[in-house]
Short mmCIF file of C-alpha atoms in Angstrom, two decimals:
data_model
loop_
_atom_site.label_atom_id
_atom_site.label_comp_id
_atom_site.label_asym_id
_atom_site.label_seq_id
_atom_site.Cartn_x
_atom_site.Cartn_y
_atom_site.Cartn_z
CA MET A 1 66.29 142.77 -7.19
CA GLU A 2 66.60 141.94 -3.60
CA LEU A 3 66.46 145.28 -1.27
CA ARG A 4 69.37 143.85 1.11
CA VAL A 5 71.46 143.68 -2.15
CA LEU A 6 70.51 147.22 -3.02
CA ARG A 7 71.51 148.46 0.21
CA TYR A 8 74.97 146.35 -0.17
CA PHE A 9 74.88 147.99 -3.48
CA LEU A 10 74.68 151.53 -2.03
CA THR A 11 77.19 150.93 0.81
CA VAL A 12 79.88 150.35 -1.82
CA ALA A 13 79.08 153.19 -3.69
CA ARG A 14 78.92 155.06 -0.75
CA GLU A 15 82.51 153.68 0.28
CA GLY A 16 84.35 153.57 -2.48
CA SER A 17 86.25 149.95 -1.48
CA MET A 18 84.65 147.01 -1.10
CA THR A 19 87.06 145.95 2.18
CA ALA A 20 85.71 149.07 3.42
CA ALA A 21 81.64 148.53 2.26
CA ALA A 22 82.17 144.80 4.41
CA ASP A 23 83.44 146.25 7.38
CA PHE A 24 80.53 148.28 7.68
CA LEU A 25 77.96 145.62 6.79
CA HIS A 26 79.45 143.33 9.43
CA ILE A 27 79.91 141.10 6.06
CA THR A 28 82.76 138.67 4.50
CA GLN A 29 84.15 140.81 1.72
CA PRO A 30 83.85 137.11 -0.29
CA THR A 31 80.45 137.07 0.41
CA LEU A 32 79.70 140.75 -0.55
CA SER A 33 81.63 140.73 -3.98
CA ARG A 34 79.48 137.40 -4.38
CA GLN A 35 76.34 139.74 -4.19
CA LEU A 36 77.04 142.35 -6.42
CA LYS A 37 78.53 139.95 -9.38
CA ASP A 38 75.30 138.32 -8.76
CA LEU A 39 73.62 141.72 -9.18
CA GLU A 40 75.52 142.12 -12.70
CA GLN A 41 74.62 139.24 -13.71
CA GLU A 42 71.00 139.89 -12.96
CA LEU A 43 71.12 143.41 -14.50
CA GLY A 44 73.16 142.32 -17.10
CA LYS A 45 75.36 145.29 -17.20
CA LYS A 46 79.20 146.35 -15.45
CA LEU A 47 78.46 148.18 -12.84
CA PHE A 48 81.42 148.92 -11.08
CA ILE A 49 85.48 149.73 -12.22
CA ARG A 50 87.41 147.72 -9.75
CA SER A 51 91.25 148.65 -9.21
CA SER A 52 93.68 147.66 -7.02
CA HIS A 53 92.55 150.18 -3.72
CA SER A 54 89.17 151.23 -4.96
CA ILE A 55 86.37 150.86 -7.14
CA HIS A 56 83.98 153.78 -9.22
CA LEU A 57 80.75 153.21 -10.83
CA THR A 58 79.97 152.78 -14.37
CA ASP A 59 77.37 154.91 -15.91
CA GLU A 60 74.92 152.05 -15.22
CA GLY A 61 76.25 151.85 -12.08
CA MET A 62 75.84 155.81 -11.68
CA LEU A 63 72.07 154.81 -12.65
CA LEU A 64 71.59 152.41 -10.74
CA ARG A 65 72.44 154.58 -7.80
CA LYS A 66 70.22 156.97 -8.25
CA ARG A 67 67.32 154.51 -8.66
CA ALA A 68 68.38 152.50 -5.20
CA GLU A 69 68.63 155.79 -3.56
CA GLU A 70 64.88 156.32 -4.65
CA ILE A 71 63.75 152.82 -3.98
CA ILE A 72 65.09 152.79 -0.70
CA GLU A 73 64.32 155.97 0.37
CA MET A 74 60.48 155.00 -0.67
CA VAL A 75 60.93 151.69 1.54
CA ASP A 76 62.19 153.82 4.16
CA LYS A 77 59.33 155.91 3.87
CA LEU A 78 56.79 153.50 3.77
CA GLY A 79 58.09 151.74 6.78
CA ALA A 80 58.27 154.79 9.08
CA GLU A 81 54.58 155.51 8.09
CA PHE A 82 53.74 151.62 9.24
CA SER A 83 55.16 152.33 12.26
CA SER A 84 54.18 155.55 13.43
CA MET A 85 50.52 154.14 13.12
CA GLU A 86 49.21 152.67 16.96
CA GLU A 87 50.62 149.36 17.26
CA THR A 88 49.21 146.69 19.47
CA ILE A 89 50.55 146.83 22.67
CA SER A 90 50.94 143.80 24.43
CA GLY A 91 53.03 142.36 27.39
CA ASP A 92 53.25 142.44 31.08
CA VAL A 93 53.78 145.09 33.49
CA TYR A 94 55.03 143.86 37.03
CA ILE A 95 54.03 146.43 40.26
CA GLY A 96 54.95 145.70 43.48
CA GLY A 97 53.94 147.79 46.90
CA GLY A 98 52.46 147.36 50.49
CA GLU A 99 49.17 147.85 51.03
CA THR A 100 47.77 151.32 50.56
CA ASP A 101 44.72 152.95 49.47
CA ALA A 102 46.81 154.74 46.82
CA MET A 103 46.56 151.34 44.50
CA ARG A 104 43.27 152.77 43.55
CA GLN A 105 45.64 155.74 41.93
CA ILE A 106 47.37 152.62 39.90
CA ALA A 107 44.19 151.17 39.07
CA ARG A 108 42.44 154.08 37.67
CA VAL A 109 45.90 154.01 35.40
CA VAL A 110 45.39 150.29 34.12
CA LYS A 111 41.71 150.90 33.93
CA ASP A 112 42.10 153.79 31.26
CA LEU A 113 45.34 152.30 29.36
CA GLN A 114 42.83 148.96 29.29
CA LEU A 115 40.60 151.09 26.91
CA GLY A 116 43.72 151.34 24.29
CA TYR A 117 45.81 148.77 25.02
CA PRO A 118 43.73 145.63 26.12
CA ASN A 119 46.68 143.13 25.60
CA ILE A 120 48.49 144.28 28.19
CA ARG A 121 48.62 142.11 31.46
CA TYR A 122 49.43 143.71 35.15
CA HIS A 123 50.85 141.44 37.80
CA LEU A 124 50.70 142.98 41.35
CA TYR A 125 52.93 141.72 44.10
CA SER A 126 52.10 142.73 47.82
CA GLY A 127 54.88 143.50 50.21
CA ASN A 128 56.55 145.95 52.70
CA GLU A 129 59.47 148.04 51.28
CA ASP A 130 62.32 145.49 51.89
CA ASP A 131 60.39 142.61 49.66
CA VAL A 132 59.55 145.41 46.95
CA THR A 133 63.23 146.99 46.86
CA GLU A 134 64.60 143.35 46.74
CA ARG A 135 62.72 142.83 43.83
CA LEU A 136 62.98 145.61 41.95
CA ASP A 137 66.90 145.61 42.33
CA LYS A 138 66.79 141.97 41.14
CA ARG A 139 64.48 143.71 38.06
CA LEU A 140 62.00 141.15 39.30
CA LEU A 141 59.30 144.40 39.20
CA ASP A 142 59.09 146.82 36.56
CA PHE A 143 57.53 149.42 39.46
CA GLY A 144 57.23 149.52 43.09
CA ILE A 145 54.73 151.83 45.50
CA LEU A 146 56.90 153.56 48.29
CA ILE A 147 55.31 154.54 51.86
CA GLN A 148 57.52 157.22 52.60
CA PRO A 149 59.80 158.18 54.06
CA ALA A 150 61.76 155.36 51.72
CA ASP A 151 65.28 155.48 50.43
CA LEU A 152 65.03 156.91 47.16
CA SER A 153 68.41 157.51 46.35
CA LYS A 154 68.66 154.28 43.48
CA TYR A 155 65.52 155.05 41.79
CA ASN A 156 63.42 157.42 39.34
CA TYR A 157 60.09 158.28 41.31
CA ILE A 158 56.57 160.27 41.04
CA ASN A 159 54.76 161.00 43.70
CA ILE A 160 51.54 159.60 43.84
CA PRO A 161 48.81 162.36 44.14
CA ALA A 162 47.61 160.36 47.40
CA LYS A 163 48.48 160.19 51.39
CA ASP A 164 47.87 157.67 53.84
CA VAL A 165 46.01 158.49 56.88
CA TRP A 166 47.94 156.95 59.69
CA GLY A 167 45.27 155.51 63.14
CA VAL A 168 44.46 152.99 65.04
CA VAL A 169 42.18 149.89 64.30
CA MET A 170 40.49 148.52 67.46
CA ARG A 171 37.63 146.60 68.09
CA LYS A 172 34.05 148.10 68.33
CA ASP A 173 33.63 147.32 72.04
CA SER A 174 36.89 148.46 73.09
CA LEU A 175 37.51 151.77 75.33
CA LEU A 176 39.36 153.50 72.58
CA ALA A 177 36.66 153.45 70.15
CA PHE A 178 34.58 155.96 71.93
CA HIS A 179 37.11 158.48 71.11
CA ASP A 180 36.94 160.32 68.11
CA ASN A 181 40.61 160.19 67.66
CA ILE A 182 43.50 158.85 69.34
CA GLN A 183 46.81 160.76 71.11
CA ALA A 184 49.86 159.22 72.29
CA ALA A 185 48.90 159.28 76.14
CA ASP A 186 46.25 157.10 74.83
CA LEU A 187 48.17 154.34 73.59
CA LEU A 188 51.13 154.05 76.63
CA ASN A 189 49.48 151.54 78.36
CA VAL A 190 47.87 149.25 75.48
CA PRO A 191 48.72 146.41 73.93
CA LEU A 192 50.16 147.72 70.47
CA ILE A 193 50.63 145.57 67.08
CA CYS A 194 52.72 147.86 65.21
CA SER A 195 53.52 148.19 61.31
CA ARG A 196 57.23 147.36 60.45
CA GLN A 197 57.04 150.26 58.64
CA ALA A 198 56.11 152.73 61.20
CA MET A 199 58.13 151.01 63.77
CA LYS A 200 61.55 150.96 61.04
CA GLN A 201 64.23 153.06 62.48
CA THR A 202 66.49 153.36 59.32
CA PHE A 203 66.26 156.68 58.36
CA SER A 204 67.26 159.68 59.70
CA LYS A 205 63.56 160.84 60.46
CA ASN A 206 61.01 158.45 61.31
CA GLU A 207 57.54 160.47 61.44
CA PHE A 208 55.81 157.77 63.34
CA ALA A 209 58.54 158.38 66.39
CA ASP A 210 58.68 161.76 66.11
CA TRP A 211 54.76 161.82 66.57
CA PHE A 212 55.08 159.89 70.09
CA GLY A 213 58.09 162.07 70.94
CA GLU A 214 59.92 160.98 74.03
CA ASN A 215 57.43 157.84 74.56
CA PHE A 216 58.16 156.08 71.83
CA GLU A 217 60.26 153.93 73.38
CA LYS A 218 57.72 153.32 76.21
CA LEU A 219 55.11 151.71 74.40
CA ASN A 220 54.12 148.08 74.56
CA VAL A 221 54.43 146.82 71.80
CA VAL A 222 53.19 143.03 72.15
CA THR A 223 53.42 142.13 67.71
CA THR A 224 54.57 143.54 64.56
CA TYR A 225 53.26 142.72 61.00
CA ASN A 226 53.70 143.62 57.63
CA LEU A 227 50.62 143.15 56.09
CA ALA A 228 47.46 144.39 57.69
CA TYR A 229 44.94 141.79 57.16
CA ASN A 230 47.01 139.48 59.43
CA ALA A 231 46.90 142.29 62.11
CA SER A 232 43.40 142.72 61.51
CA LEU A 233 42.88 139.02 62.73
CA MET A 234 45.00 139.63 65.81
CA VAL A 235 42.81 142.45 66.92
CA GLU A 236 39.55 140.47 66.22
CA GLU A 237 41.09 137.86 68.56
CA GLY A 238 41.82 140.55 71.26
CA ILE A 239 45.83 140.59 70.83
CA GLY A 240 46.14 144.63 71.01
CA TYR A 241 45.79 147.62 69.20
CA ALA A 242 46.78 148.07 65.38
CA ILE A 243 48.56 151.26 64.16
CA ALA A 244 47.93 151.02 60.47
CA ILE A 245 46.49 153.58 57.67
CA ASP A 246 43.13 154.03 56.98
CA LYS A 247 41.01 152.04 54.49
CA ILE A 248 43.01 148.98 54.23
CA VAL A 249 41.29 147.22 56.96
CA ASN A 250 37.52 146.47 56.65
CA THR A 251 35.78 148.63 59.53
CA SER A 252 32.67 149.15 57.66
CA SER A 253 28.96 148.88 59.75
CA ASP A 254 29.18 144.49 59.11
CA SER A 255 32.27 144.64 60.85
CA ASN A 256 33.36 144.56 64.69
CA LEU A 257 36.30 146.82 63.92
CA CYS A 258 36.56 150.46 63.34
CA PHE A 259 39.75 153.00 62.65
CA ARG A 260 40.59 156.18 64.81
CA PRO A 261 42.84 158.65 63.08
CA LEU A 262 46.05 159.74 65.08
CA GLU A 263 45.85 163.42 66.66
CA PRO A 264 48.05 165.08 65.55
CA ARG A 265 47.15 163.71 61.88
CA LEU A 266 49.57 161.92 60.76
CA GLU A 267 49.88 160.85 56.96
CA SER A 268 52.54 159.50 54.73
CA GLY A 269 53.21 160.17 51.17
CA LEU A 270 53.69 157.78 48.55
CA ASN A 271 56.13 157.55 45.55
CA ILE A 272 56.10 154.96 42.76
CA VAL A 273 59.77 154.25 41.72
CA TRP A 274 61.70 152.17 39.13
CA LYS A 275 65.67 151.26 38.65
CA LYS A 276 67.78 153.76 37.38
CA HIS A 277 68.66 152.79 33.75
CA GLN A 278 65.88 150.48 33.27
CA VAL A 279 65.23 149.26 30.30
CA PHE A 280 61.36 148.58 29.62
CA SER A 281 59.47 146.38 27.81
CA ALA A 282 56.82 147.87 25.71
CA ALA A 283 54.27 147.87 27.91
CA ALA A 284 55.82 148.96 30.70
CA GLU A 285 56.97 151.91 28.77
CA MET A 286 53.71 152.89 27.74
CA PHE A 287 52.57 152.31 31.88
CA LEU A 288 55.06 154.54 32.54
CA LYS A 289 54.25 157.08 30.28
CA GLU A 290 50.74 157.13 31.50
CA ILE A 291 51.85 157.27 34.85
CA GLN A 292 54.05 160.33 34.31
CA VAL A 293 51.37 162.37 32.19
CA LYS A 294 48.44 161.38 35.51
CA PHE A 295 51.01 162.26 38.15
CA SER A 296 52.76 164.91 37.44
CA ASN A 297 49.74 167.14 36.37
CA PRO A 298 46.99 165.95 38.84
#
């Protein structure tokens, strides 16, 4: 006796009509009638009294209905109990973002998840805001990390509990390297290598332009970039001074580069975003739950 056929029987008993039950089950009426006739033959008892427009259960049918309901309820409960146990979740999570030290926050979430879900794999895509949002919109990424200011109107998002600090990357033998910090006046007459994120004028508020004030248009921008490593090579070769965020370029003691923060201090917040109405894989859903817990309650 198959569980599927018992479910068919209960549907017919509930609907009181072979036609209505077949519609509900999305099978043909002849198929349903044949299944129930086979059930009657297997039990050796008549289960239904059929009329032109409806059917009624016999005494034997009433007994089977009671027992079938108990069996199905037990099977459904057993399935629910097993489903509620911790399942092995595997799959892929795709994350895009620019170069930022805030990626450490993501790495910590990944590390914690690995303890309970070692079969989840993570794929990182590096790019500027335009690159990341394009791939998000095409659903090639599950999540994106955007540096503020950014257009968040199309996305759900959570603030990442970190700030990027803006400053200047330069050679240690440059004149500005003797400064503890860099003011706008220091940059007016030097060649600059600027992040396209910093130069972008598509938002009503551009923090970098506001920081420079009226002298923003007077800057001598000789090169723009979207990846800080490439900008650092230009700096090393003496092309100019790179406007960049801290902790991205190697400025350690064994490097010939150094970083000096802007004064007044300029910081950018960050968001992790995902498409509205996004349908996630089990792995991406687990990652989302983890960042909601970690980042919503820093």
